[in-house]
């Protein structure tokens, strides 16, 4: 009996060590980032929960916003946390949060909490952190728990005698930087993490701004809380620094946390956004067998999506890339909404081949005007062709999924029946708001700005012979015309009949704000086009003139056709209503 008891203790200890390893080895799961900036409607806990049946068929983890109370139950993303044990937030009540976590868990999905412990906001003034109690333990705070150089010294200059140690990482302006060398701070953080895991039921943690304090503290916190999953936001494109941070979380020689692979994210931005395919040759944690277990790969997130760090084009091809690579892919919610059918197929193809976070890369190289990736899966290899590569050998492979800018092959022996069972969805039609109107023969375009675009919205429009927006960046100012039901402002650019001659190699349209610091990709110009930052290179819809319906016969040799929903198509061969040259056209 004693031997059995000893064996049981050994097994429990082993299980504890596995949980304290930062991220599971040979992990084949896929994560969804279940929010974007200002996603207050899409990310309501009840709304996410209502999608659990569908999401659980493809995703194993969902990362949600910091759920603690920030003295606001609307328009507060959670990155200025105040309360640690009160979880009524902009995304719903604490009861709704608990219910969502329970529902996802019942369907086999873990919920990852966005943990913000680098900094904290005061409850009424800069530094008065509230006392909170859980399971008989009370968190108490003092000015000695705040870094003495907080906010570049402004905290002291404003009369708060903060007396903690110097910050062990980067200073965060706007909230108080916690001094993680303080025994009291570390005790409180450990209690908070226990609450998140034991009381609310979170499966793991996404640590915000880990550049703000030494990596060893993440190791200490995880060794205490033992989350099943941990990933740090070490925002740096230098692969050596990312690996160093991962190593810095070690406790007793064992890594305690994964990291988002920002190096790979920037390679993706350059390769898919501007055709610099050789950037994918660069080193990064996901491509290093010693670190791929601890690499969480992604195309964009809530922060990079808001500025010029976002990928400008080829979003679905970039997602195909991370679905072929080692590391754990994390899909951005806006991409899931836009490319749901293709992403379902890609996730199922990855899982069918048995690609894990530690799969070996067999080939990864530039190939003509594109790129080829070959990765060994547990059940069969994957071959991914990106861009427009020269001829390549597909012997022994079959096509599983394809889309704009990619072809995803798997070995002939891989069962892709689940992939093939996903029905292609009809292109979604989109009707621009009623306040969007154009006059006969007017050259114009509309842009639905995201909430985080708060400056003047400008337009830059050109073709191979002229610039139509003044010829000086950032172009012509657009006119506000209305607000959508979701709260986004819509702007209209209308040509003033002036041109500036130019010898341009291509044609297109760009919308931008803050003097061009935020901008869209180079978009295909369609007269009357209705664009947003997520509609890819083509317009989301088309606004037509009030009078223009002209009839043409299907035999006419014309191009540049769009469906009524704004999707570009070849010359119509079927009867119906299409858009051509900014007007409705009936093909019969």
Coordinates of C-alpha atoms in Angstrom, one line a residue:
X1 CA 0.0 0.0 0.0
X2 CA 2.9 2.3 0.9
X3 CA 4.4 1.7 -2.6
X4 CA 1.1 2.7 -4.3
X5 CA 0.9 5.8 -2.2
X6 CA 4.5 6.8 -3.1
X7 CA 3.8 6.2 -6.8
X8 CA 0.7 8.3 -6.6
X9 CA 2.6 11.2 -5.0
X10 CA 5.3 10.9 -7.8
X11 CA 2.6 11.0 -10.5
X12 CA 1.0 14.1 -8.9
X13 CA 4.4 15.8 -8.7
X14 CA 5.0 14.9 -12.4
X15 CA 1.6 16.3 -13.4
X16 CA 2.5 19.5 -11.5
X17 CA 5.8 19.8 -13.3
X18 CA 4.0 19.3 -16.7
X19 CA 1.6 22.2 -15.9
X20 CA 4.5 24.4 -14.9
X21 CA 6.3 24.0 -18.3
X22 CA 4.8 27.1 -19.9
X23 CA 3.3 25.3 -22.9
X24 CA 2.6 21.6 -23.7
X25 CA 5.1 19.8 -25.8
X26 CA 4.0 18.4 -29.2
X27 CA 0.9 20.6 -28.9
X28 CA -1.4 20.4 -31.9
X29 CA -4.0 23.0 -30.8
X30 CA -5.0 26.3 -32.4
X31 CA -5.9 29.5 -30.4
X32 CA -8.4 32.2 -31.3
X33 CA -7.9 35.8 -30.1
X34 CA -11.5 36.5 -29.3
X35 CA -11.3 40.3 -29.5
X36 CA -9.9 43.3 -31.3
X37 CA -9.6 46.9 -30.2
X38 CA -13.0 48.3 -29.2
X39 CA -14.7 45.0 -29.9
X40 CA -17.3 45.7 -27.2
X41 CA -20.2 44.2 -29.2
X42 CA -18.4 41.2 -30.7
X43 CA -16.7 40.2 -27.5
X44 CA -19.6 40.4 -25.1
X45 CA -19.2 37.2 -23.0
X46 CA -22.7 36.1 -23.9
X47 CA -22.0 36.6 -27.6
X48 CA -18.8 34.6 -27.5
X49 CA -20.5 31.9 -25.5
X50 CA -23.3 31.6 -28.1
X51 CA -20.6 30.6 -30.6
X52 CA -19.1 27.9 -28.5
X53 CA -20.6 25.0 -30.5
X54 CA -18.9 26.3 -33.7
X55 CA -15.7 27.6 -32.3
X56 CA -15.0 24.4 -30.3
X57 CA -14.9 22.4 -33.6
X58 CA -11.8 24.2 -34.7
X59 CA -10.1 26.0 -31.7
X60 CA -8.7 24.6 -28.6
X61 CA -8.1 27.9 -26.8
X62 CA -9.7 31.3 -26.8
X63 CA -7.8 34.4 -25.5
X64 CA -10.2 37.0 -24.0
X65 CA -9.6 40.5 -22.7
X66 CA -8.6 41.4 -19.2
X67 CA -11.9 40.9 -17.4
X68 CA -11.4 42.8 -14.2
X69 CA -13.5 45.9 -13.3
X70 CA -11.9 49.2 -14.4
X71 CA -14.5 51.6 -12.9
X72 CA -16.2 51.5 -16.3
X73 CA -18.6 49.0 -17.8
X74 CA -18.4 50.5 -21.3
X75 CA -15.5 51.6 -23.6
X76 CA -12.7 50.2 -21.4
X77 CA -10.6 47.4 -22.9
X78 CA -9.1 46.5 -19.6
X79 CA -5.5 47.6 -19.9
X80 CA -5.8 50.1 -17.1
X81 CA -6.9 47.6 -14.4
X82 CA -8.1 48.7 -10.9
X83 CA -10.0 45.8 -9.3
X84 CA -8.5 42.3 -9.3
X85 CA -11.4 40.3 -7.6
X86 CA -14.3 42.2 -9.2
X87 CA -14.9 41.0 -12.8
X88 CA -17.8 43.1 -14.1
X89 CA -16.4 44.7 -17.2
X90 CA -17.2 46.3 -20.6
X91 CA -17.8 42.7 -21.9
X92 CA -20.4 41.6 -19.4
X93 CA -21.1 40.7 -15.8
X94 CA -19.0 38.4 -13.8
X95 CA -21.8 35.8 -13.8
X96 CA -21.8 36.0 -17.6
X97 CA -18.0 35.5 -17.6
X98 CA -18.2 32.5 -15.4
X99 CA -20.9 31.0 -17.5
X100 CA -18.9 31.5 -20.7
X101 CA -15.8 29.9 -19.2
X102 CA -17.8 27.0 -18.0
X103 CA -19.4 26.5 -21.4
X104 CA -16.2 26.6 -23.3
X105 CA -14.6 24.2 -20.8
X106 CA -17.5 21.7 -21.2
X107 CA -16.8 21.7 -25.0
X108 CA -13.1 21.1 -24.6
X109 CA -11.8 24.7 -25.0
X110 CA -9.6 26.5 -22.5
X111 CA -10.0 30.2 -21.9
X112 CA -6.8 32.3 -21.7
X113 CA -7.1 35.5 -19.6
X114 CA -5.3 38.7 -20.5
X115 CA -3.3 39.3 -17.4
X116 CA -2.1 42.9 -16.8
X117 CA 0.3 42.9 -13.9
X118 CA 3.1 45.2 -15.2
X119 CA 1.0 48.3 -14.2
X120 CA -2.2 49.2 -12.4
X121 CA -4.5 52.2 -12.1
X122 CA -5.6 53.9 -8.9
X123 CA -9.2 53.9 -7.6
X124 CA -9.8 57.6 -7.8
X125 CA -6.3 59.0 -7.8
X126 CA -3.0 57.9 -9.2
X127 CA -1.9 55.4 -6.5
X128 CA -4.8 54.3 -4.2
X129 CA -5.1 50.7 -5.2
X130 CA -8.2 49.1 -3.5
X131 CA -8.0 46.6 -0.7
X132 CA -9.7 43.3 -1.8
X133 CA -10.2 40.0 0.0
X134 CA -10.6 36.5 -1.3
X135 CA -10.7 33.3 0.7
X136 CA -9.8 35.2 3.9
X137 CA -6.7 36.8 2.4
X138 CA -6.6 40.6 1.9
X139 CA -4.5 42.4 -0.6
X140 CA -3.0 45.6 0.8
X141 CA -0.8 48.1 -1.0
X142 CA 1.4 51.0 -0.3
X143 CA 3.5 53.6 -2.2
X144 CA 6.5 51.2 -1.6
X145 CA 4.9 48.8 -4.1
X146 CA 5.3 51.3 -7.0
X147 CA 8.6 51.8 -8.9
X148 CA 10.3 54.9 -7.7
X149 CA 11.0 56.1 -11.3
X150 CA 7.3 55.5 -12.3
X151 CA 6.1 57.5 -15.3
X152 CA 9.5 59.0 -15.8
X153 CA 9.5 60.5 -12.4
X154 CA 6.1 62.3 -12.9
X155 CA 4.5 60.3 -10.1
X156 CA 6.9 61.7 -7.5
X157 CA 6.7 65.2 -9.0
X158 CA 2.9 65.1 -8.6
X159 CA 3.2 64.5 -4.9
X160 CA 3.2 60.7 -4.5
X161 CA 6.2 59.6 -2.6
X162 CA 6.6 56.2 -4.4
X163 CA 9.5 54.4 -2.8
X164 CA 9.8 51.1 -4.5
X165 CA 12.9 49.9 -6.4
X166 CA 13.9 51.1 -9.8
X167 CA 11.8 49.5 -12.6
X168 CA 13.3 46.2 -13.7
X169 CA 11.9 46.8 -17.2
X170 CA 10.4 49.4 -19.5
X171 CA 8.4 52.2 -18.0
X172 CA 4.7 52.3 -18.8
X173 CA 3.3 55.8 -19.0
X174 CA -0.3 56.3 -17.8
X175 CA -0.6 53.8 -15.0
X176 CA 1.6 52.9 -12.0
X177 CA 4.4 50.5 -12.6
X178 CA 4.3 47.7 -10.0
X179 CA 7.6 47.0 -8.3
X180 CA 8.0 43.2 -8.7
X181 CA 11.1 43.2 -6.4
X182 CA 8.6 43.8 -3.6
X183 CA 7.6 40.8 -1.6
X184 CA 4.1 42.3 -1.1
X185 CA 3.6 42.8 -4.8
X186 CA 4.6 39.2 -5.6
X187 CA 2.4 37.9 -2.8
X188 CA -0.6 39.8 -4.2
X189 CA 0.1 38.8 -7.8
X190 CA 0.3 35.1 -6.8
X191 CA -3.1 35.4 -5.0
X192 CA -4.6 37.1 -8.0
X193 CA -3.4 34.4 -10.4
X194 CA -4.8 31.7 -8.0
X195 CA -8.2 33.6 -8.1
X196 CA -8.2 33.7 -11.9
X197 CA -7.4 29.9 -12.2
X198 CA -9.2 28.5 -9.1
X199 CA -12.2 30.8 -8.7
X200 CA -13.0 31.9 -12.3
X201 CA -11.7 28.8 -14.1
X202 CA -9.2 30.3 -16.5
X203 CA -7.0 27.7 -18.2
X204 CA -4.0 29.9 -18.7
X205 CA -2.6 33.4 -18.9
X206 CA -1.5 35.8 -21.6
X207 CA 0.8 38.3 -19.8
X208 CA 0.6 41.8 -21.1
X209 CA 3.7 44.0 -21.6
X210 CA 6.3 41.6 -20.1
X211 CA 9.0 44.0 -21.2
X212 CA 8.0 46.0 -18.2
X213 CA 9.6 43.7 -15.6
X214 CA 12.2 41.0 -15.4
X215 CA 11.3 37.7 -17.0
X216 CA 12.3 35.8 -13.8
X217 CA 9.1 37.0 -12.1
X218 CA 6.9 35.4 -14.8
X219 CA 8.8 32.2 -14.0
X220 CA 8.1 32.6 -10.3
X221 CA 4.4 33.4 -10.8
X222 CA 3.8 30.5 -13.1
X223 CA 5.7 28.1 -10.8
X224 CA 3.3 29.1 -8.1
X225 CA 0.0 29.2 -10.1
X226 CA 0.9 26.4 -12.5
X227 CA -1.3 27.4 -15.5
X228 CA -1.7 24.9 -18.3
X229 CA -0.7 27.6 -20.8
X230 CA 1.3 30.8 -20.5
X231 CA 2.3 33.3 -23.2
X232 CA 4.1 36.6 -22.8
X233 CA 3.7 39.7 -25.0
X234 CA 7.4 40.5 -25.4
X235 CA 6.9 43.0 -28.2
X236 CA 10.2 42.9 -30.0
X237 CA 11.2 41.8 -33.5
X238 CA 14.6 40.6 -32.5
X239 CA 14.6 36.8 -32.3
X240 CA 17.5 36.7 -29.9
X241 CA 15.7 38.9 -27.4
X242 CA 12.6 36.8 -27.7
X243 CA 14.6 33.6 -27.0
X244 CA 16.4 35.3 -24.2
X245 CA 13.1 36.3 -22.5
X246 CA 11.8 32.7 -22.8
X247 CA 15.0 31.4 -21.2
X248 CA 14.7 34.1 -18.6
X249 CA 11.4 32.5 -17.3
X250 CA 13.2 29.3 -16.2
X251 CA 12.8 27.9 -12.7
X252 CA 15.0 25.1 -11.8
X253 CA 16.3 25.0 -15.3
X254 CA 12.8 24.7 -16.9
X255 CA 11.1 27.3 -19.1
X256 CA 7.9 28.6 -17.6
X257 CA 6.3 30.5 -20.5
X258 CA 5.8 30.7 -24.2
X259 CA 6.1 34.0 -26.1
X260 CA 4.3 35.6 -29.1
X261 CA 6.6 35.3 -32.1
X262 CA 6.9 39.0 -33.0
X263 CA 10.0 38.2 -35.2
X264 CA 7.9 36.0 -37.4
X265 CA 5.0 38.5 -37.4
X266 CA 7.3 41.2 -38.9
X267 CA 8.6 38.7 -41.5
X268 CA 5.0 38.0 -42.4
X269 CA 4.3 41.7 -42.7
X270 CA 7.1 42.3 -45.2
X271 CA 6.7 39.0 -47.1
X272 CA 2.9 39.1 -47.6
X273 CA 2.5 42.8 -47.5
X274 CA 5.2 43.9 -49.9
X275 CA 6.5 40.7 -51.6
X276 CA 9.8 40.5 -49.7
X277 CA 9.6 36.7 -49.6
X278 CA 13.3 36.3 -48.5
X279 CA 12.2 37.8 -45.1
X280 CA 10.6 34.4 -44.3
X281 CA 14.2 33.0 -44.3
X282 CA 14.8 34.9 -41.0
X283 CA 15.5 33.3 -37.7
X284 CA 12.6 33.2 -35.1
X285 CA 11.5 31.0 -32.2
X286 CA 8.9 29.1 -34.4
X287 CA 11.7 28.1 -36.8
X288 CA 14.1 27.1 -34.0
X289 CA 13.6 23.5 -32.8
X290 CA 14.9 24.5 -29.4
X291 CA 12.1 27.1 -29.0
X292 CA 9.2 26.3 -31.3
X293 CA 7.4 24.6 -28.5
X294 CA 7.2 28.1 -26.8
X295 CA 6.3 30.1 -30.0
X296 CA 2.8 31.4 -30.4
X297 CA 2.5 32.5 -34.0
X298 CA 0.2 35.2 -35.3
X299 CA -0.5 37.5 -38.3
X300 CA -2.0 40.5 -36.4
X301 CA -3.4 41.2 -33.0
X302 CA -5.5 44.0 -31.3
X303 CA -2.5 46.3 -31.0
X304 CA -0.7 45.7 -34.3
X305 CA -4.0 46.0 -36.2
X306 CA -4.4 49.6 -35.1
X307 CA -1.3 51.1 -36.8
X308 CA 1.3 50.6 -39.5
X309 CA 2.4 47.3 -37.8
X310 CA -0.7 45.6 -39.4
X311 CA -0.4 43.4 -42.4
X312 CA -1.6 45.4 -45.4
X313 CA -2.7 42.5 -47.7
X314 CA -2.9 38.8 -48.2
X315 CA -4.4 38.1 -44.8
X316 CA -5.7 34.6 -45.6
X317 CA -2.4 33.5 -47.3
X318 CA -0.5 34.7 -44.2
X319 CA -2.9 32.6 -42.0
X320 CA -2.2 29.6 -44.2
X321 CA 1.5 30.1 -43.5
X322 CA 1.1 29.9 -39.7
X323 CA -1.2 26.9 -40.1
X324 CA 1.7 25.1 -41.8
X325 CA 4.4 26.1 -39.4
X326 CA 5.6 24.8 -36.1
X327 CA 4.5 26.8 -33.0
X328 CA 0.9 27.3 -31.9
X329 CA -1.1 29.5 -34.3
X330 CA -3.3 32.2 -32.9
X331 CA -6.0 33.5 -35.3
X332 CA -7.2 37.1 -35.0
X333 CA -10.9 37.5 -34.6
X334 CA -11.3 39.9 -37.5
X335 CA -9.6 37.4 -39.8
X336 CA -11.9 34.6 -38.5
X337 CA -14.9 36.7 -39.3
X338 CA -13.7 37.6 -42.8
X339 CA -12.2 34.2 -43.9
X340 CA -14.2 31.8 -41.7
X341 CA -14.7 29.0 -44.3
X342 CA -11.0 28.9 -45.5
X343 CA -9.8 29.1 -41.9
X344 CA -12.0 26.2 -40.9
X345 CA -10.4 24.1 -43.8
X346 CA -6.9 25.2 -42.9
X347 CA -7.2 24.3 -39.3
X348 CA -8.7 20.9 -40.1
X349 CA -6.0 20.3 -42.7
X350 CA -3.3 21.2 -40.1
X351 CA -4.8 18.8 -37.6
X352 CA -5.3 16.1 -40.2
X353 CA -1.6 16.1 -41.0
X354 CA -0.7 16.3 -37.3
X355 CA 1.3 19.4 -37.4
X356 CA 2.4 20.4 -33.8
X357 CA 4.3 23.2 -32.2
X358 CA 7.4 21.0 -32.5
X359 CA 7.1 19.8 -36.1
X360 CA 10.2 19.8 -38.2
X361 CA 10.6 22.2 -41.2
X362 CA 11.8 20.1 -44.1
X363 CA 12.1 23.0 -46.6
X364 CA 11.5 26.8 -46.4
X365 CA 12.8 28.8 -49.3
X366 CA 12.0 31.5 -51.8
X367 CA 10.7 30.0 -55.1
X368 CA 10.4 32.5 -58.0
X369 CA 7.9 35.2 -57.0
X370 CA 6.7 33.2 -54.0
X371 CA 7.7 30.8 -51.3
X372 CA 7.6 27.1 -50.6
X373 CA 7.3 25.6 -47.1
X374 CA 7.4 21.9 -46.4
X375 CA 6.8 20.6 -42.8
X376 CA 6.7 17.1 -41.3
X377 CA 3.4 16.2 -39.6
X378 CA 2.7 13.3 -37.3
X379 CA 0.3 11.8 -39.8
X380 CA 1.7 13.2 -43.0
X381 CA 3.7 16.1 -44.4
X382 CA 2.4 19.6 -45.5
X383 CA 3.5 21.4 -48.6
X384 CA 2.5 25.1 -48.8
X385 CA 3.0 27.2 -51.9
X386 CA 2.7 31.0 -51.4
X387 CA 2.5 33.8 -53.9
X388 CA 3.3 32.7 -57.5
X389 CA 6.3 30.4 -57.2
X390 CA 7.9 28.7 -60.2
X391 CA 7.0 25.1 -60.9
X392 CA 7.4 22.9 -57.9
X393 CA 7.1 19.2 -57.2
X394 CA 3.7 18.0 -55.7
X395 CA 4.4 14.3 -56.2
X396 CA 3.0 12.5 -53.2
X397 CA 0.8 15.4 -52.2
X398 CA -2.8 16.3 -52.8
X399 CA -4.4 19.8 -52.6
X400 CA -6.4 20.3 -49.4
X401 CA -7.2 24.0 -49.4
X402 CA -6.5 26.9 -51.7
X403 CA -7.2 30.6 -51.8
X404 CA -5.8 34.0 -52.9
X405 CA -2.1 33.6 -52.8
X406 CA -1.7 30.1 -51.4
X407 CA -2.1 26.4 -52.0
X408 CA -2.0 24.1 -49.0
X409 CA -1.1 20.5 -49.9
X410 CA -1.0 17.4 -47.6
X411 CA 0.5 14.0 -48.2
X412 CA -1.6 11.6 -50.2
X413 CA -2.1 9.3 -47.2
X414 CA -3.7 12.1 -45.0
X415 CA -7.4 11.8 -44.5
X416 CA -9.0 15.2 -45.5
X417 CA -12.6 14.1 -45.5
X418 CA -13.3 16.6 -42.7
X419 CA -11.8 19.4 -44.8
X420 CA -13.8 18.4 -47.8
X421 CA -17.0 18.3 -45.7
X422 CA -16.8 22.1 -45.1
X423 CA -19.1 23.7 -47.6
X424 CA -18.0 26.8 -49.5
X425 CA -20.1 29.7 -48.4
X426 CA -21.7 32.0 -50.9
X427 CA -20.0 35.5 -51.0
X428 CA -21.7 37.6 -48.5
X429 CA -23.5 40.6 -49.9
X430 CA -23.1 44.0 -48.4
X431 CA -25.3 47.0 -48.8
X432 CA -23.7 50.3 -48.0
X433 CA -25.5 52.6 -45.6
X434 CA -28.4 54.6 -47.1
X435 CA -26.6 57.9 -46.4
X436 CA -23.9 56.9 -49.0
X437 CA -25.0 58.5 -52.3
X438 CA -23.2 59.5 -55.5
X439 CA -24.2 61.7 -58.4
X440 CA -24.2 60.8 -62.0
X441 CA -20.7 60.7 -63.5
X442 CA -19.1 61.4 -60.0
X443 CA -15.7 59.9 -59.3
X444 CA -15.7 59.0 -55.6
X445 CA -15.2 56.4 -52.9
X446 CA -16.3 55.8 -49.3
X447 CA -14.4 54.6 -46.3
X448 CA -15.7 53.2 -43.0
X449 CA -13.1 54.2 -40.4
X450 CA -12.5 52.0 -37.4
X451 CA -13.2 53.6 -34.0
X452 CA -9.5 54.1 -33.3
X453 CA -9.1 56.4 -36.3
X454 CA -9.8 59.7 -34.6
X455 CA -7.9 62.2 -36.8
X456 CA -8.7 63.7 -40.2
X457 CA -9.3 61.0 -42.8
X458 CA -7.6 61.6 -46.1
X459 CA -7.7 59.9 -49.5
X460 CA -4.8 59.2 -51.9
X461 CA -6.0 58.1 -55.4
X462 CA -3.9 57.6 -58.5
X463 CA -3.6 55.7 -61.8
X464 CA -0.7 55.3 -64.3
X465 CA -1.1 58.8 -65.7
X466 CA -2.3 61.1 -62.9
X467 CA -2.9 61.7 -59.2
X468 CA -6.5 62.7 -58.4
X469 CA -5.9 63.9 -54.8
X470 CA -3.5 66.8 -55.1
X471 CA -0.3 64.9 -55.6
X472 CA 1.0 65.7 -52.1
X473 CA 0.8 63.1 -49.3
X474 CA -1.5 62.5 -47.4
X475 CA -3.8 63.6 -50.2
X476 CA -7.3 65.2 -50.1
X477 CA -9.4 65.4 -46.9
X478 CA -12.5 63.2 -47.0
X479 CA -16.0 64.4 -45.9
X480 CA -17.9 62.8 -43.0
X481 CA -21.2 61.5 -44.3
X482 CA -22.7 59.4 -41.5
X483 CA -22.2 56.8 -38.8
X484 CA -22.9 53.1 -39.0
X485 CA -25.1 51.2 -36.6
X486 CA -21.9 49.8 -35.1
X487 CA -20.7 53.3 -34.4
X488 CA -18.0 53.7 -37.1
X489 CA -17.9 57.0 -39.0
X490 CA -18.1 56.9 -42.8
X491 CA -16.2 59.3 -45.0
X492 CA -16.5 60.2 -48.7
X493 CA -13.8 61.3 -51.1
X494 CA -15.1 63.1 -54.2
X495 CA -12.8 64.2 -57.0
X496 CA -12.7 67.9 -57.5
X497 CA -11.9 67.5 -61.3
X498 CA -8.3 68.5 -60.7
X499 CA -5.4 66.1 -61.7
X500 CA -1.7 66.2 -61.3
X501 CA 0.1 64.4 -64.1
X502 CA 2.3 61.5 -62.9
X503 CA 4.1 58.5 -64.3
X504 CA 2.9 55.8 -61.9
X505 CA 3.6 52.1 -62.4
X506 CA 0.2 51.1 -61.1
X507 CA -3.2 52.4 -59.9
X508 CA -5.2 52.4 -56.7
X509 CA -6.5 54.2 -53.6
X510 CA -5.4 54.6 -50.0
X511 CA -7.2 56.0 -47.0
X512 CA -5.2 57.3 -44.1
X513 CA -5.4 59.4 -41.0
X514 CA -3.0 61.2 -38.5
X515 CA -1.1 62.6 -41.4
X516 CA -0.6 59.1 -42.9
X517 CA 0.6 57.4 -39.7
X518 CA -2.4 55.1 -40.0
X519 CA -3.3 53.9 -43.5
X520 CA -5.0 51.1 -45.4
X521 CA -3.2 48.9 -47.9
X522 CA -3.0 49.9 -51.6
X523 CA -6.6 49.2 -52.6
X524 CA -8.0 48.6 -56.0
X525 CA -9.9 51.7 -57.0
X526 CA -13.5 51.1 -58.0
X527 CA -15.7 54.1 -58.6
X528 CA -18.3 54.3 -55.8
X529 CA -16.4 51.6 -53.8
X530 CA -17.1 51.2 -50.1
X531 CA -14.0 50.2 -48.2
X532 CA -12.9 49.5 -44.6
X533 CA -9.6 48.3 -43.2
X534 CA -10.7 44.7 -43.2
X535 CA -12.1 44.4 -46.8
X536 CA -8.7 43.4 -48.3
X537 CA -7.6 44.9 -51.6
X538 CA -11.2 45.1 -53.0
X539 CA -14.1 47.2 -51.9
X540 CA -16.6 45.8 -49.4
X541 CA -19.5 47.0 -51.5
X542 CA -20.4 49.5 -54.3
X543 CA -22.5 52.6 -54.1
X544 CA -24.3 53.3 -57.5
X545 CA -25.8 56.3 -59.1
X546 CA -29.5 56.8 -58.7
X547 CA -30.3 56.5 -62.3
X548 CA -27.7 54.2 -63.9
X549 CA -29.1 50.9 -65.1
X550 CA -28.1 50.0 -68.5
X551 CA -28.6 46.7 -70.3
X552 CA -25.8 44.8 -72.1
X553 CA -25.8 41.4 -73.6
X554 CA -23.7 38.7 -72.1
X555 CA -21.8 38.4 -75.3
X556 CA -20.3 41.9 -75.0
X557 CA -16.5 41.8 -74.4
X558 CA -16.2 43.9 -71.2
X559 CA -14.2 43.4 -68.0
X560 CA -13.9 44.9 -64.5
X561 CA -17.1 43.3 -63.3
X562 CA -18.4 43.0 -59.7
X563 CA -21.3 41.2 -58.1
X564 CA -24.0 43.3 -56.5
X565 CA -22.2 42.6 -53.2
X566 CA -18.9 44.1 -54.3
X567 CA -17.0 40.9 -55.1
X568 CA -14.9 41.1 -58.2
X569 CA -15.7 38.5 -60.8
X570 CA -14.9 37.5 -64.4
X571 CA -17.0 38.6 -67.3
X572 CA -20.6 37.4 -66.4
X573 CA -21.8 34.3 -68.1
X574 CA -25.0 34.0 -66.1
X575 CA -28.0 36.4 -66.1
X576 CA -28.2 38.8 -63.2
X577 CA -27.5 42.2 -61.9
X578 CA -23.8 43.3 -61.7
X579 CA -21.7 46.4 -61.2
X580 CA -19.7 47.8 -64.0
X581 CA -18.0 51.2 -64.2
X582 CA -19.9 52.3 -61.1
X583 CA -23.3 51.4 -62.4
X584 CA -25.8 48.6 -62.1
X585 CA -25.8 46.4 -65.2
X586 CA -28.4 43.9 -66.1
X587 CA -26.9 40.9 -68.0
X588 CA -29.4 38.9 -70.0

